[in-house]
Every structure is written in structure tokens, then in C-alpha cells.
Amino acid sequence: EVQLAESGGGSVQAGGSLRLSCAVSGLLLDDNDYSIGWFRQAPGKEREGVSCISTRDEATFYAASVRGRFTISSDNAKNTYLQMTDLKPEDTAVYYCAAKKNPAWANIIYEEDEMDYWGKGTLVSVSS
């Protein structure tokens, strides 16, 4: 059974930093060919993509709203991290990690609808 478990959420003031972690188990990790993504859902809003990394070649994707402030990294899909700096109140949301086995024709998949496995989320709250 594939399981993803997020941790590291919490409450910070604007300008602060947090590091989210996503622990993955149950995947064929020796395959080392997955896209691991972070998504978030703010109160009253739809879930949106934040960042994604491919364990095939470490290609990354960032949403425009977080580029330059957030950094994604991964230990061969077993653990994926999202370092968040210069946090803003609009970053307040439940953050989810998700995983997708990369198809042969794409080195990275970051669309929400394409993800196969999801964690339960961790809450990030940024106060002004």
C-alpha cells in the first residue's frame, strides 16, 4: 500500500520560514522514476499546484506565486521537502504531497488531476 505522510506545518508570522516533509512508503523506490508534488488548498479556494520534482532527473516546477521563495528537494522519492521562506499570509493553506509514476514520454508530471497517490495534508498558517 502506498502511503504519503506530510509533516512540518505550523503557524508562523509573515516573513518566516517552514520546511515541509513528505515521507513516501510502498512505492517501488528502486525504480526512482516518480514525480512528487506539493499542492495546497486555502480556505474557500480550489486546490492548486505549488511545486513538483522528478526523481528521474531532478527537474522541477514552481507556481509563479512561490517561485524564488520555495525550494523543493527529494531523497530519491523516499522523502521530499518543501523549504518555504518569506512566507506571506496568502500562503496559508493545507499543503498536500502527491506522487505520480512518470510515463516514458514525460520526465515530470505536475498536474493535480494526474497524481496517483495523495497524503492527508499539513496545515500552514501565516499571520500578518
CSV table of C-alpha atoms in Angstrom, one decimal:
chain,number,residue,atom,x,y,z
A,1,GLU,CA,0.0,0.0,0.0
A,2,VAL,CA,1.4,3.4,-1.0
A,3,GLN,CA,1.3,6.0,1.8
A,4,LEU,CA,2.4,9.6,1.8
A,5,ALA,CA,2.7,11.4,5.1
A,6,GLU,CA,3.3,15.2,5.3
A,7,SER,CA,4.8,16.9,8.3
A,8,GLY,CA,6.3,20.3,9.2
A,9,GLY,CA,3.3,22.5,9.1
A,10,GLY,CA,2.6,25.1,11.7
A,11,SER,CA,2.0,28.8,12.4
A,12,VAL,CA,4.4,31.5,11.5
A,13,GLN,CA,4.5,35.2,11.1
A,14,ALA,CA,4.8,36.8,7.7
A,15,GLY,CA,8.4,36.7,6.5
A,16,GLY,CA,9.1,33.5,8.4
A,17,SER,CA,10.1,30.1,7.1
A,18,LEU,CA,8.9,26.5,7.3
A,19,ARG,CA,10.1,23.2,5.9
A,20,LEU,CA,7.6,20.6,4.9
A,21,SER,CA,8.4,17.0,4.6
A,22,CYS,CA,6.7,14.2,2.7
A,23,ALA,CA,7.6,10.6,3.6
A,24,VAL,CA,6.7,8.1,1.0
A,25,SER,CA,6.3,4.4,1.5
A,26,GLY,CA,5.1,1.5,-0.6
A,27,LEU,CA,6.3,2.7,-4.0
A,28,LEU,CA,8.8,0.8,-6.0
A,29,LEU,CA,11.5,3.2,-4.8
A,30,ASP,CA,14.3,1.3,-6.7
A,31,ASP,CA,12.5,2.4,-9.8
A,32,ASN,CA,13.3,6.0,-8.9
A,33,ASP,CA,11.1,7.5,-11.6
A,34,TYR,CA,8.4,9.5,-9.9
A,35,SER,CA,7.1,13.0,-9.9
A,36,ILE,CA,6.5,14.1,-6.3
A,37,GLY,CA,4.4,17.3,-6.0
A,38,TRP,CA,3.2,19.7,-3.4
A,39,PHE,CA,-0.3,21.2,-3.7
A,40,ARG,CA,-2.2,23.5,-1.4
A,41,GLN,CA,-5.8,24.4,-0.7
A,42,ALA,CA,-6.6,27.7,1.0
A,43,PRO,CA,-10.0,28.1,2.8
A,44,GLY,CA,-12.7,28.6,0.3
A,45,LYS,CA,-10.5,28.1,-2.7
A,46,GLU,CA,-9.7,25.2,-5.0
A,47,ARG,CA,-6.6,23.2,-4.6
A,48,GLU,CA,-3.6,24.4,-6.6
A,49,GLY,CA,-0.2,23.2,-7.6
A,50,VAL,CA,2.8,24.6,-5.7
A,51,SER,CA,5.9,22.7,-6.8
A,52,CYS,CA,7.0,19.4,-8.1
A,53,ILE,CA,10.2,17.4,-8.6
A,54,SER,CA,11.0,14.5,-10.8
A,55,THR,CA,13.2,11.8,-9.3
A,56,ARG,CA,14.3,10.8,-12.8
A,57,ASP,CA,16.4,13.9,-13.5
A,58,GLU,CA,15.5,16.3,-10.6
A,59,ALA,CA,13.5,18.5,-13.0
A,60,THR,CA,11.4,21.0,-11.0
A,61,PHE,CA,8.3,23.0,-11.4
A,62,TYR,CA,7.2,26.0,-9.3
A,63,ALA,CA,4.0,28.0,-9.4
A,64,ALA,CA,4.6,31.7,-10.2
A,65,SER,CA,3.3,32.7,-6.8
A,66,VAL,CA,6.1,30.8,-4.9
A,67,ARG,CA,9.0,30.9,-7.4
A,68,GLY,CA,12.0,32.4,-5.7
A,69,ARG,CA,10.6,31.8,-2.2
A,70,PHE,CA,10.1,28.0,-2.1
A,71,THR,CA,12.6,25.2,-2.9
A,72,ILE,CA,11.7,21.6,-3.5
A,73,SER,CA,14.1,18.7,-3.0
A,74,SER,CA,13.9,14.9,-2.8
A,75,ASP,CA,15.9,11.9,-1.5
A,76,ASN,CA,15.1,9.5,-4.4
A,77,ALA,CA,11.3,9.8,-3.7
A,78,LYS,CA,11.5,8.4,-0.1
A,79,ASN,CA,11.4,11.9,1.3
A,80,THR,CA,10.5,15.1,-0.4
A,81,TYR,CA,10.9,18.5,1.1
A,82,LEU,CA,9.5,21.9,0.5
A,83,GLN,CA,11.6,24.7,2.0
A,84,MET,CA,9.4,27.8,2.3
A,85,THR,CA,10.8,31.2,3.0
A,86,ASP,CA,9.5,34.7,3.1
A,87,LEU,CA,6.1,33.3,3.8
A,88,LYS,CA,3.0,35.5,3.2
A,89,PRO,CA,-0.5,35.4,4.6
A,90,GLU,CA,-1.7,34.2,1.2
A,91,ASP,CA,0.4,31.1,1.6
A,92,THR,CA,-2.0,30.0,4.4
A,93,ALA,CA,-3.4,26.6,3.3
A,94,VAL,CA,-3.4,22.9,3.8
A,95,TYR,CA,-0.4,21.5,2.0
A,96,TYR,CA,-0.6,18.1,0.4
A,97,CYS,CA,2.1,16.0,-1.2
A,98,ALA,CA,1.2,13.7,-4.1
A,99,ALA,CA,3.1,11.2,-6.3
A,100,LYS,CA,2.9,10.0,-9.8
A,101,LYS,CA,4.8,7.3,-11.7
A,102,ASN,CA,6.4,9.1,-14.6
A,103,PRO,CA,5.4,7.9,-18.0
A,104,ALA,CA,8.0,7.1,-20.6
A,105,TRP,CA,7.1,10.2,-22.6
A,106,ALA,CA,7.5,12.8,-19.8
A,107,ASN,CA,10.2,13.5,-17.2
A,108,ILE,CA,7.9,15.4,-14.9
A,109,ILE,CA,4.2,15.5,-14.2
A,110,TYR,CA,2.8,18.3,-12.1
A,111,GLU,CA,-0.9,18.4,-13.0
A,112,GLU,CA,-3.2,17.8,-10.0
A,113,ASP,CA,-5.5,15.5,-11.9
A,114,GLU,CA,-2.6,13.2,-13.0
A,115,MET,CA,-1.4,12.4,-9.5
A,116,ASP,CA,-2.0,8.8,-8.3
A,117,TYR,CA,-1.3,9.0,-4.6
A,118,TRP,CA,-2.0,11.7,-2.0
A,119,GLY,CA,-1.2,12.4,1.6
A,120,LYS,CA,-3.7,13.8,4.1
A,121,GLY,CA,-2.2,17.2,4.3
A,122,THR,CA,-0.5,19.5,6.8
A,123,LEU,CA,-1.7,23.0,7.8
A,124,VAL,CA,0.4,26.1,7.2
A,125,SER,CA,-0.9,29.3,8.8
A,126,VAL,CA,0.9,32.6,8.2
A,127,SER,CA,-0.2,35.6,10.1
A,128,SER,CA,0.5,39.2,9.2
